[in-house]
Amino acid sequence: MYVLAIDPGSEYSGVAYYNVTEHTVIWADDTRNGLLSAMICSWDDGLYSGHDSIMAIEQLENQGQFVGRTTFDTGEWIGRFRQAWEMGGRESYRISRRDVKTVMCGGNTFTDPNTGAQKTVNDTIVSRAVRNRFPATGGGKRPEVGTKAQPGPLYGIKGSHQYSAIAIALTWVDIHNRKAGG
């Protein structure tokens, strides 16, 4: 089982392809939305034919704030990605940012151990939670990422959007396993 996970944006999206069985990230990238849409449309024609894959994509949700054009553009891309994926007879799932924060970090807020203050979970905390889910088998200060000489399982992952896409995949797996009783 594989998860194509997407952290959607208005022009570029963070994307990760995750192997659930082997708990490995096959690849992750920040991809231009037009290219990602074309890739999704031709998913079964290429490298990924025969893979049992689902899509997990972060959904927009009301946060009580004013939104601009880029938010609406992102919403359009979410619909395009899901439609292209589902036209191939595959399942897609929407994952809220709140679900990601709850599954990966235990909630939307945390108590800072240094100050005792309540803080909101941000992308840095989510990225750290993703790294904590992978074995520390590489070299360097962050062995789950590793170095060029001693790469870890997350070697080559760059930026919060790629980590967010991986977090979306891991969240889908946890929610799916919980629903399945496993």
N, CA, C and O of each residue as an XYZ file, in Angstrom:
728
protein
N       0.851     -1.180      0.000
C       0.000      0.000      0.000
C       0.888      1.232      0.000
O       1.875      1.308      0.731
N       0.517      2.195     -0.836
C       1.260      3.448     -0.962
C       0.308      4.622     -0.773
O      -0.881      4.530     -1.080
N       0.848      5.729     -0.262
C       0.081      6.951     -0.100
C       0.771      8.067     -0.870
O       1.941      8.367     -0.636
N       0.032      8.676     -1.792
C       0.479      9.909     -2.424
C      -0.106     11.022     -1.564
O      -1.317     11.242     -1.577
N       0.734     11.719     -0.824
C       0.279     12.747      0.110
C       0.637     14.123     -0.433
O       1.737     14.345     -0.939
N      -0.318     15.040     -0.317
C      -0.140     16.372     -0.889
C      -0.454     17.440      0.145
O      -1.518     17.436      0.764
N       0.494     18.356      0.321
C       0.289     19.589      1.077
C       0.085     20.665      0.012
O       1.061     21.210     -0.503
N      -1.176     20.980     -0.327
C      -1.450     21.817     -1.495
C      -1.110     23.285     -1.279
O      -1.208     23.814     -0.172
N      -0.713     23.917     -2.358
C      -0.459     25.351     -2.370
C      -1.077     25.964     -3.613
O      -1.620     25.252     -4.458
N      -0.996     27.271     -3.725
C      -1.634     27.954     -4.852
C      -0.866     27.789     -6.160
O      -1.470     27.820     -7.232
N       0.453     27.615     -6.094
C       1.269     27.420     -7.293
C       2.110     26.149     -7.225
O       2.258     25.440     -8.220
N       2.655     25.868     -6.051
C       3.458     24.669     -5.801
C       2.824     23.900     -4.657
O       2.167     24.478     -3.791
N       3.029     22.584     -4.662
C       2.535     21.755     -3.570
C       3.645     20.849     -3.081
O       4.468     20.374     -3.863
N       3.660     20.613     -1.770
C       4.563     19.613     -1.208
C       3.951     18.243     -1.460
O       2.769     18.029     -1.190
N       4.746     17.319     -1.974
C       4.247     15.993     -2.326
C       5.190     14.941     -1.756
O       6.410     15.104     -1.780
N       4.609     13.861     -1.245
C       5.413     12.735     -0.778
C       4.735     11.441     -1.218
O       3.509     11.326     -1.183
N       5.539     10.477     -1.630
C       5.033      9.145     -1.969
C       5.599      8.202     -0.928
O       6.810      8.001     -0.839
N       4.696      7.625     -0.138
C       5.073      6.887      1.072
C       4.653      5.428      0.953
O       3.512      5.132      0.598
N       5.574      4.520      1.250
C       5.296      3.082      1.274
C       4.868      2.717      2.691
O       5.682      2.723      3.614
N       3.593      2.402      2.856
C       3.037      2.109      4.185
C       3.657      0.837      4.755
O       4.027      0.805      5.928
N       3.773     -0.199      3.949
C       4.261     -1.500      4.414
C       5.694     -1.426      4.927
O       6.021     -2.009      5.961
N       6.544     -0.711      4.206
C       7.959     -0.632      4.568
C       8.311      0.604      5.390
O       9.465      0.783      5.780
N       7.309      1.469      5.657
C       7.515      2.724      6.409
C       8.702      3.499      5.837
O       9.648      3.853      6.542
N       8.609      3.747      4.515
C       9.669      4.507      3.845
C       9.056      5.570      2.934
O       7.993      5.375      2.345
N       9.752      6.687      2.839
C       9.373      7.725      1.890
C      10.101      7.404      0.589
O      11.331      7.433      0.536
N       9.338      7.099     -0.458
C       9.927      6.767     -1.759
C      10.542      8.025     -2.365
O      11.678      8.006     -2.839
N       9.783      9.113     -2.346
C      10.286     10.420     -2.790
C       9.404     11.517     -2.222
O       8.255     11.290     -1.842
N       9.972     12.706     -2.176
C       9.229     13.904     -1.768
C       9.794     15.078     -2.542
O      10.978     15.111     -2.879
N       8.920     16.050     -2.822
C       9.356     17.193     -3.619
C       8.362     18.330     -3.446
O       7.237     18.120     -2.993
N       8.778     19.523     -3.806
C       7.884     20.659     -3.988
C       7.674     20.754     -5.492
O       8.613     21.028     -6.240
N       6.448     20.528     -5.931
C       6.164     20.372     -7.351
C       5.185     21.429     -7.830
O       4.209     21.743     -7.148
N       5.451     21.971     -8.998
C       4.534     22.931     -9.619
C       3.192     22.242     -9.838
O       3.155     21.104    -10.305
N       2.095     22.909     -9.512
C       0.779     22.279     -9.535
C       0.380     21.723    -10.899
O      -0.217     20.649    -10.969
N       0.696     22.430    -11.986
C       0.360     21.926    -13.318
C       1.062     20.614    -13.611
O       0.468     19.692    -14.170
N       2.327     20.536    -13.232
C       3.090     19.302    -13.426
C       2.531     18.172    -12.555
O       2.410     17.035    -13.010
N       2.194     18.490    -11.307
C       1.634     17.479    -10.414
C       0.313     16.956    -10.960
O       0.058     15.753    -10.913
N      -0.522     17.839    -11.472
C      -1.803     17.421    -12.049
C      -1.588     16.477    -13.227
O      -2.272     15.459    -13.336
N      -0.651     16.803    -14.103
C      -0.337     15.942    -15.252
C       0.194     14.587    -14.778
O      -0.146     13.548    -15.345
N       1.021     14.602    -13.745
C       1.576     13.360    -13.203
C       0.450     12.478    -12.654
O       0.441     11.265    -12.866
N      -0.494     13.096    -11.951
C      -1.619     12.344    -11.399
C      -2.473     11.752    -12.518
O      -2.902     10.602    -12.429
N      -2.719     12.531    -13.566
C      -3.525     12.049    -14.697
C      -2.903     10.833    -15.374
O      -3.622      9.965    -15.870
N      -1.579     10.763    -15.399
C      -0.907      9.649    -16.079
C      -0.327      8.639    -15.088
O       0.580      7.881    -15.435
N      -0.838      8.624    -13.872
C      -0.289      7.796    -12.791
C      -0.152      6.333    -13.185
O       0.891      5.726    -12.944
N      -1.190      5.756    -13.789
C      -1.182      4.328    -14.100
C      -0.396      3.982    -15.355
O      -0.193      2.803    -15.646
N       0.049      4.983    -16.103
C       0.761      4.726    -17.348
C       2.262      4.547    -17.167
O       2.951      4.112    -18.089
N       2.761      4.874    -16.008
C       4.204      4.906    -15.863
C       4.732      4.050    -14.734
O       4.305      2.915    -14.522
N       5.660      4.623    -14.028
C       6.409      3.955    -12.973
C       5.523      3.344    -11.897
O       5.896      2.340    -11.290
N       4.356      3.934    -11.652
C       3.546      3.512    -10.509
C       2.406      2.581    -10.887
O       1.556      2.282    -10.048
N       2.368      2.120    -12.125
C       1.296      1.200    -12.504
C       1.430     -0.078    -11.677
O       2.527     -0.585    -11.444
N       0.287     -0.570    -11.250
C       0.283     -1.791    -10.441
C       0.433     -1.551     -8.954
O       0.236     -2.474     -8.164
N       0.777     -0.333     -8.547
C       0.874     -0.030     -7.125
C      -0.522      0.201     -6.561
O      -1.348      0.866     -7.186
N      -0.779     -0.341     -5.393
C      -2.028     -0.094     -4.683
C      -1.858      1.227     -3.947
O      -1.302      1.265     -2.849
N      -2.342      2.318     -4.555
C      -2.088      3.658     -4.024
C      -3.383      4.394     -3.729
O      -4.385      4.227     -4.425
N      -3.345      5.214     -2.682
C      -4.422      6.145     -2.382
C      -3.815      7.544     -2.309
O      -2.599      7.702     -2.201
N      -4.678      8.550     -2.369
C      -4.220      9.925     -2.200
C      -4.758     10.454     -0.883
O      -5.931     10.265     -0.560
N      -3.894     11.119     -0.125
C      -4.301     11.860      1.063
C      -3.876     13.308      0.836
O      -2.709     13.585      0.562
N      -4.830     14.225      0.951
C      -4.550     15.626      0.650
C      -5.097     16.499      1.772
O      -6.191     16.269      2.285
N      -4.316     17.499      2.136
C      -4.784     18.397      3.190
C      -5.939     19.230      2.662
O      -5.875     19.775      1.560
N      -6.994     19.321      3.460
C      -8.157     20.111      3.064
C      -8.103     21.492      3.692
O      -7.491     21.702      4.739
N      -8.758     22.421      3.025
C      -8.904     23.756      3.596
C      -9.951     23.684      4.700
O     -10.919     22.930      4.603
N      -9.749     24.468      5.737
C     -10.754     24.521      6.796
C     -10.827     25.940      7.347
O      -9.853     26.692      7.315
N     -11.990     26.278      7.846
C     -12.226     27.598      8.400
C     -11.385     27.808      9.650
O     -11.422     27.006     10.583
N     -10.636     28.886      9.653
C      -9.832     29.221     10.825
C     -10.237     30.583     11.372
O      -9.524     31.171     12.185
N     -11.410     31.089     10.914
C     -11.930     32.347     11.425
C     -11.154     33.573     10.989
O     -11.213     34.611     11.647
N     -10.428     33.466      9.886
C      -9.630     34.591      9.411
C     -10.041     34.945      7.983
O     -10.620     34.127      7.267
N      -9.733     36.166      7.587
C      -9.946     36.563      6.202
C      -8.974     35.783      5.324
O      -7.849     35.486      5.728
N      -9.426     35.457      4.121
C      -8.562     34.736      3.188
C      -8.465     35.521      1.888
O      -9.337     36.323      1.556
N      -7.403     35.273      1.178
C      -7.166     35.956     -0.084
C      -7.268     35.026     -1.268
O      -7.696     33.877     -1.154
N      -6.867     35.548     -2.397
C      -6.959     34.817     -3.661
C      -6.187     33.501     -3.623
O      -6.654     32.497     -4.159
N      -5.014     33.494     -2.998
C      -4.211     32.263     -3.005
C      -4.928     31.119     -2.286
O      -4.757     29.956     -2.652
N      -5.720     31.436     -1.275
C      -6.482     30.382     -0.583
C      -7.502     29.768     -1.527
O      -7.663     28.548     -1.559
N      -8.192     30.603     -2.294
C      -9.171     30.083     -3.256
C      -8.476     29.321     -4.380
O      -8.983     28.295     -4.834
N      -7.325     29.810     -4.832
C      -6.547     29.079     -5.842
C      -6.152     27.701     -5.322
O      -6.227     26.710     -6.048
N      -5.733     27.646     -4.068
C      -5.364     26.363     -3.455
C      -6.559     25.426     -3.431
O      -6.427     24.240     -3.733
N      -7.727     25.953     -3.072
C      -8.940     25.138     -3.055
C      -9.274     24.569     -4.426
O      -9.707     23.422     -4.538
N      -9.074     25.368     -5.466
C      -9.301     24.868     -6.829
C      -8.348     23.724     -7.148
O      -8.753     22.723     -7.740
N      -7.089     23.867     -6.760
C      -6.109     22.814     -7.038
C      -6.445     21.541     -6.276
O      -6.273     20.443     -6.805
N      -6.918     21.670     -5.050
C      -7.314     20.475     -4.289
C      -8.369     19.708     -5.078
O      -8.277     18.490     -5.224
N      -9.370     20.420     -5.585
C     -10.414     19.778     -6.375
C      -9.884     19.139     -7.646
O     -10.287     18.031     -8.002
N      -8.983     19.830     -8.333
C      -8.399     19.285     -9.565
C      -7.603     18.014     -9.278
O      -7.732     17.019     -9.991
N      -6.782     18.054     -8.233
C      -5.975     16.872     -7.900
C      -6.870     15.683     -7.568
O      -6.646     14.577     -8.059
N      -7.877     15.912     -6.739
C      -8.769     14.813     -6.340
C      -9.530     14.271     -7.545
O      -9.665     13.056     -7.696
N     -10.023     15.151     -8.396
C     -10.770     14.702     -9.561
C      -9.882     13.868    -10.486
O     -10.288     12.803    -10.949
N      -8.685     14.353    -10.747
C      -7.770     13.609    -11.620
C      -7.449     12.237    -11.034
O      -7.399     11.243    -11.759
N      -7.234     12.188     -9.736
C      -6.904     10.927     -9.062
C      -8.087      9.968     -9.125
O      -7.928      8.800     -9.480
N      -9.267     10.460     -8.780
C     -10.444      9.600     -8.712
C     -10.919      9.149    -10.087
O     -11.568      8.109    -10.196
N     -10.611      9.909    -11.145
C     -10.965      9.485    -12.503
C     -10.232      8.198    -12.872
O     -10.675      7.461    -13.753
N      -9.118      7.928    -12.206
C      -8.389      6.684    -12.421
C      -8.935      5.535    -11.589
O      -8.339      4.458    -11.551
N     -10.072      5.757    -10.916
C     -10.677      4.692    -10.118
C     -10.016      4.486     -8.764
O     -10.177      3.442     -8.134
N      -9.273      5.491     -8.328
C      -8.554      5.374     -7.050
C      -9.248      6.224     -5.987
O      -9.996      7.147     -6.309
N      -8.993      5.905     -4.730
C      -9.601      6.627     -3.616
C      -8.727      7.789     -3.166
O      -7.499      7.703     -3.150
N      -9.406      8.892     -2.796
C      -8.683     10.013     -2.195
C      -9.336     10.345     -0.866
O     -10.531     10.127     -0.671
N      -8.534     10.873      0.039
C      -9.002     11.210      1.387
C      -8.546     12.611      1.732
O      -7.413     12.998      1.448
N      -9.441     13.369      2.348
C      -9.099     14.700      2.833
C      -8.657     14.591      4.283
O      -9.289     13.917      5.095
N      -7.568     15.263      4.588
C      -7.004     15.273      5.935
C      -6.930     16.730      6.377
O      -6.360     17.563      5.671
N      -7.491     17.039      7.521
C      -7.437     18.418      8.012
C      -6.109     18.687      8.701
O      -5.461     17.770      9.205
N      -5.715     19.939      8.716
C      -4.488     20.326      9.421
C      -4.627     20.009     10.906
O      -3.658     19.634     11.566
N      -5.839     20.165     11.420
C      -6.108     19.838     12.827
C      -5.843     18.359     13.104
O      -5.267     18.014     14.136
N      -6.267     17.473     12.175
C      -5.983     16.041     12.330
C      -4.483     15.776     12.319
O      -3.984     14.973     13.107
N      -3.763     16.453     11.422
C      -2.305     16.285     11.357
C      -1.679     16.672     12.697
O      -0.864     15.927     13.241
N      -2.052     17.817     13.218
C      -1.477     18.283     14.482
C      -1.845     17.348     15.637
O      -1.017     17.082     16.509
N      -3.084     16.849     15.645
C      -3.524     15.958     16.718
C      -2.796     14.620     16.651
O      -2.302     14.129     17.666
N      -2.728     14.030     15.463
C      -2.079     12.727     15.313
C      -0.569     12.828     15.525
O       0.024     12.011     16.228
N       0.038     13.828     14.915
C       1.500     13.919     14.964
C       2.017     14.514     16.266
O       3.098     14.141     16.723
N       1.264     15.439     16.878
C       1.789     16.204     18.018
C       0.908     16.116     19.266
O       1.221     16.728     20.286
N      -0.173     15.372     19.192
C      -1.031     15.219     20.356
C      -2.041     16.339     20.550
O      -2.783     16.317     21.531
N      -2.097     17.311     19.658
C      -3.057     18.403     19.770
C      -2.600     19.627     19.003
O      -1.543     19.622     18.372
N      -3.406     20.675     19.064
C      -3.097     21.921     18.362
C      -2.209     22.858     19.175
O      -1.632     23.803     18.636
N      -2.105     22.593     20.464
C      -1.258     23.411     21.335
C      -0.388     22.506     22.196
O      -0.649     21.311     22.328
N       0.634     23.087     22.767
C       1.502     22.349     23.684
C       2.048     23.322     24.721
O       2.022     24.537     24.527
N       2.534     22.778     25.807
C       3.143     23.595     26.850
C       4.646     23.615     26.621
O       5.294     22.569     26.598
N       5.190     24.802     26.453
C       6.633     24.958     26.265
C       7.333     24.513     27.543
O       7.076     25.073     28.608
N       8.216     23.512     27.458
C       8.876     23.017     28.664
C       9.805     24.044     29.322
O      10.090     23.952     30.516
N      10.273     25.019     28.541
C      11.187     26.023     29.089
C      10.463     27.148     29.811
O      10.955     27.665     30.814
N       9.279     27.534     29.298
C       8.585     28.690     29.872
C       7.268     28.341     30.548
O       6.752     29.125     31.345
N       6.720     27.166     30.235
C       5.422     26.785     30.771
C       4.257     27.424     30.033
O       3.100     27.213     30.393
N       4.558     28.205     29.002
C       3.516     28.901     28.242
C       2.861     27.959     27.233
O       3.511     27.061     26.699
N       1.566     28.174     26.976
C       0.856     27.435     25.933
C       1.251     28.011     24.581
O       1.210     29.226     24.387
N       1.633     27.146     23.645
C       2.013     27.570     22.303
C       1.250     26.754     21.280
O       0.809     25.637     21.552
N       1.103     27.332     20.101
C       0.416     26.660     19.006
C       1.413     25.803     18.233
O       2.538     26.226     17.968
N       0.985     24.592     17.877
C       1.818     23.716     17.063
C       1.991     24.367     15.688
O       1.009     24.736     15.043
N       3.242     24.505     15.245
C       3.534     25.112     13.942
C       4.264     24.103     13.053
O       4.449     22.950     13.440
N       4.675     24.541     11.865
C       5.337     23.643     10.910
C       6.627     23.047     11.459
O       6.956     21.898     11.165
N       7.357     23.820     12.253
C       8.608     23.321     12.837
C       8.336     22.149     13.773
O       9.066     21.158     13.759
N       7.299     22.258     14.576
C       6.945     21.189     15.516
C       6.459     19.961     14.746
O       6.805     18.835     15.103
N       5.667     20.163     13.701
C       5.197     19.041     12.880
C       6.385     18.348     12.208
O       6.439     17.119     12.171
N       7.333     19.121     11.679
C       8.527     18.527     11.043
C       9.313     17.694     12.040
O       9.788     16.607     11.710
N       9.449     18.195     13.246
C      10.160     17.449     14.293
C       9.423     16.150     14.617
O      10.050     15.109     14.812
N       8.090     16.214     14.675
C       7.292     15.021     14.952
C       7.451     13.980     13.838
O       7.485     12.780     14.110
N       7.548     14.437     12.589
C       7.787     13.518     11.472
C       9.141     12.836     11.657
O       9.242     11.613     11.558
N      10.179     13.625     11.923
C      11.521     13.050     12.097
C      11.547     12.032     13.237
O      12.257     11.029     13.159
N      10.779     12.287     14.290
C      10.742     11.368     15.434
C      10.112     10.028     15.089
O      10.291      9.061     15.830
N       9.384      9.947     13.990
C       8.723      8.700     13.590
C       9.635      7.775     12.778
O       9.266      6.638     12.484
N      10.821      8.265     12.419
C      11.722      7.476     11.576
C      12.974      7.081     12.350
O      13.411      7.811     13.240
N      13.554      5.926     12.014
C      14.732      5.457     12.750
C      15.954      6.356     12.531
O      16.149      6.914     11.452
N      16.753      6.477     13.563
C      17.965      7.303     13.540
C      19.131      6.463     13.043
O      19.994      6.056     13.821
N      19.149      6.204     11.729
C      20.155      5.294     11.166
C      21.245      5.996     10.360
O      22.192      5.349      9.912
N      21.122      7.311     10.168
C      22.114      8.046      9.392
C      23.156      8.691     10.287
O      23.202      8.445     11.492
N      23.980      9.509      9.687
C      25.020     10.208     10.430
C      24.606     11.632     10.754
O      23.540     12.089     10.342
N      25.454     12.326     11.492
C      25.241     13.738     11.771
C      24.347     14.014     12.964
O      23.999     13.113     13.727
N      23.976     15.309     13.110
C      23.176     15.759     14.255
C      21.743     15.243     14.201
O      21.108     15.062     15.239
N      21.240     15.010     13.010
C      19.881     14.478     12.836
C      19.984     13.156     12.074
O      19.814     13.128     10.855
N      20.258     12.071     12.784
C      20.493     10.794     12.099
C      19.286     10.241     11.341
O      19.451      9.393     10.464
N      18.075     10.705     11.661
C      16.915     10.271     10.869
C      16.946     10.921      9.480
O      16.334     10.416      8.539
N      17.659     12.039      9.360
C      17.893     12.681      8.065
C      19.242     12.214      7.521
O      19.344     11.794      6.368
N      20.270     12.291      8.358
C      21.584     11.821      7.976
C      22.396     12.842      7.193
O      22.065     14.026      7.134
N      23.453     12.348      6.606
C      24.366     13.160      5.808
C      24.543     12.491      4.444
O      24.065     11.380      4.217
N      25.232     13.183      3.547
C      25.486     12.588      2.229
C      26.262     11.280      2.368
O      25.966     10.304      1.679
N      27.252     11.261      3.257
C      28.066     10.066      3.457
C      27.298      8.966      4.191
O      27.512      7.780      3.938
N      26.408      9.362      5.097
C      25.617      8.399      5.871
C      24.150      8.845      5.875
O      23.671      9.377      6.877
N      23.437      8.633      4.772
C      22.049      9.103      4.702
C      21.125      8.325      5.627
O      21.266      7.114      5.802
N      20.180      9.043      6.211
C      19.124      8.432      7.004
C      17.884      8.258      6.142
O      17.913      8.583      4.955
N      16.793      7.751      6.711
C      15.587      7.495      5.921
C      14.926      8.755      5.365
O      14.142      8.664      4.420
N      15.221      9.926      5.927
C      14.635     11.179      5.429
C      15.659     12.044      4.701
O      15.438     13.241      4.514
N      16.777     11.448      4.291
C      17.799     12.209      3.583
C      17.214     12.783      2.296
O      16.544     12.076      1.543
N      17.465     14.047      2.050
C      16.994     14.713      0.848
C      15.674     15.438      1.022
O      15.274     16.205      0.146
N      14.987     15.212      2.134
C      13.728     15.917      2.389
C      14.079     17.341      2.796
O      14.879     17.565      3.705
N      13.468     18.298      2.110
C      13.786     19.699      2.360
C      12.501     20.494      2.540
O      11.544     20.317      1.786
N      12.484     21.341      3.508
C      11.413     22.311      3.654
C      10.153     21.787      4.311
O       9.876     20.587      4.333
N       9.405     22.733      4.843
C       8.221     22.391      5.624
C       7.123     21.754      4.772
O       6.345     20.955      5.293
N       7.032     22.078      3.486
C       5.959     21.499      2.672
C       6.169     20.011      2.431
O       5.207     19.245      2.410
N       7.421     19.596      2.249
C       7.689     18.172      2.080
C       7.438     17.429      3.389
O       6.855     16.345      3.387
N       7.876     18.008      4.503
C       7.607     17.381      5.801
C       6.112     17.344      6.083
O       5.614     16.369      6.647
N       5.383     18.403      5.695
C       3.931     18.415      5.881
C       3.267     17.315      5.054
O       2.330     16.669      5.522
N       3.743     17.100      3.837
C       3.189     16.029      3.003
C       3.421     14.667      3.661
O       2.531     13.816      3.661
N       4.607     14.464      4.216
C       4.882     13.203      4.916
C       3.981     13.083      6.139
O       3.466     12.003      6.428
N       3.789     14.184      6.858
C       2.896     14.173      8.029
C       1.471     13.815      7.625
O       0.777     13.116      8.363
N       1.028     14.285      6.464
C      -0.310     13.949      5.961
C      -0.398     12.446      5.696
O      -1.399     11.817      6.040
N       0.635     11.869      5.089
C       0.653     10.423      4.840
C       0.602      9.648      6.157
O      -0.188      8.715      6.299
N       1.434     10.030      7.109
C       1.466      9.338      8.395
C       0.146      9.483      9.145
O      -0.299      8.551      9.817
N      -0.478     10.652      9.028
C      -1.779     10.874      9.668
C      -2.836      9.974      9.046
O      -3.631      9.363      9.761
N      -2.851      9.885      7.705
C      -3.811      8.996      7.059
C      -3.613      7.565      7.537
O      -4.589      6.878      7.840
N      -2.375      7.105      7.610
C      -2.098      5.731      8.053
C      -2.632      5.521      9.470
O      -3.305      4.524      9.731
N      -2.343      6.443     10.383
C      -2.804      6.295     11.767
C      -4.330      6.277     11.847
O      -4.902      5.440     12.546
N      -4.990      7.189     11.141
C      -6.452      7.245     11.161
C      -7.041      5.968     10.531
O      -7.988      5.389     11.062
N      -6.473      5.544      9.405
C      -6.938      4.333      8.721
C      -6.765      3.101      9.618
O      -7.667      2.269      9.712
N      -5.618      2.987     10.267
C      -5.382      1.845     11.144
C      -6.324      1.853     12.338
O      -6.795      0.802     12.773
N      -6.600      3.049     12.871
C      -7.503      3.163     14.014
C      -8.921      2.720     13.606
O      -9.593      2.010     14.354
N      -9.362      3.143     12.424
C     -10.690      2.763     11.932
C     -10.763      1.271     11.637
O     -11.810      0.649     11.820
N      -9.646      0.694     11.179
C      -9.608     -0.720     10.848
C      -9.394     -1.590     12.086
O      -9.422     -2.818     12.002
N      -9.181     -0.952     13.224
C      -8.967     -1.696     14.465
C      -7.550     -2.202     14.635
O      -7.292     -3.080     15.458
N      -6.613     -1.638     13.844
C      -5.236     -2.101     13.922
C      -4.387     -1.019     14.369
O      -3.177     -1.198     14.504
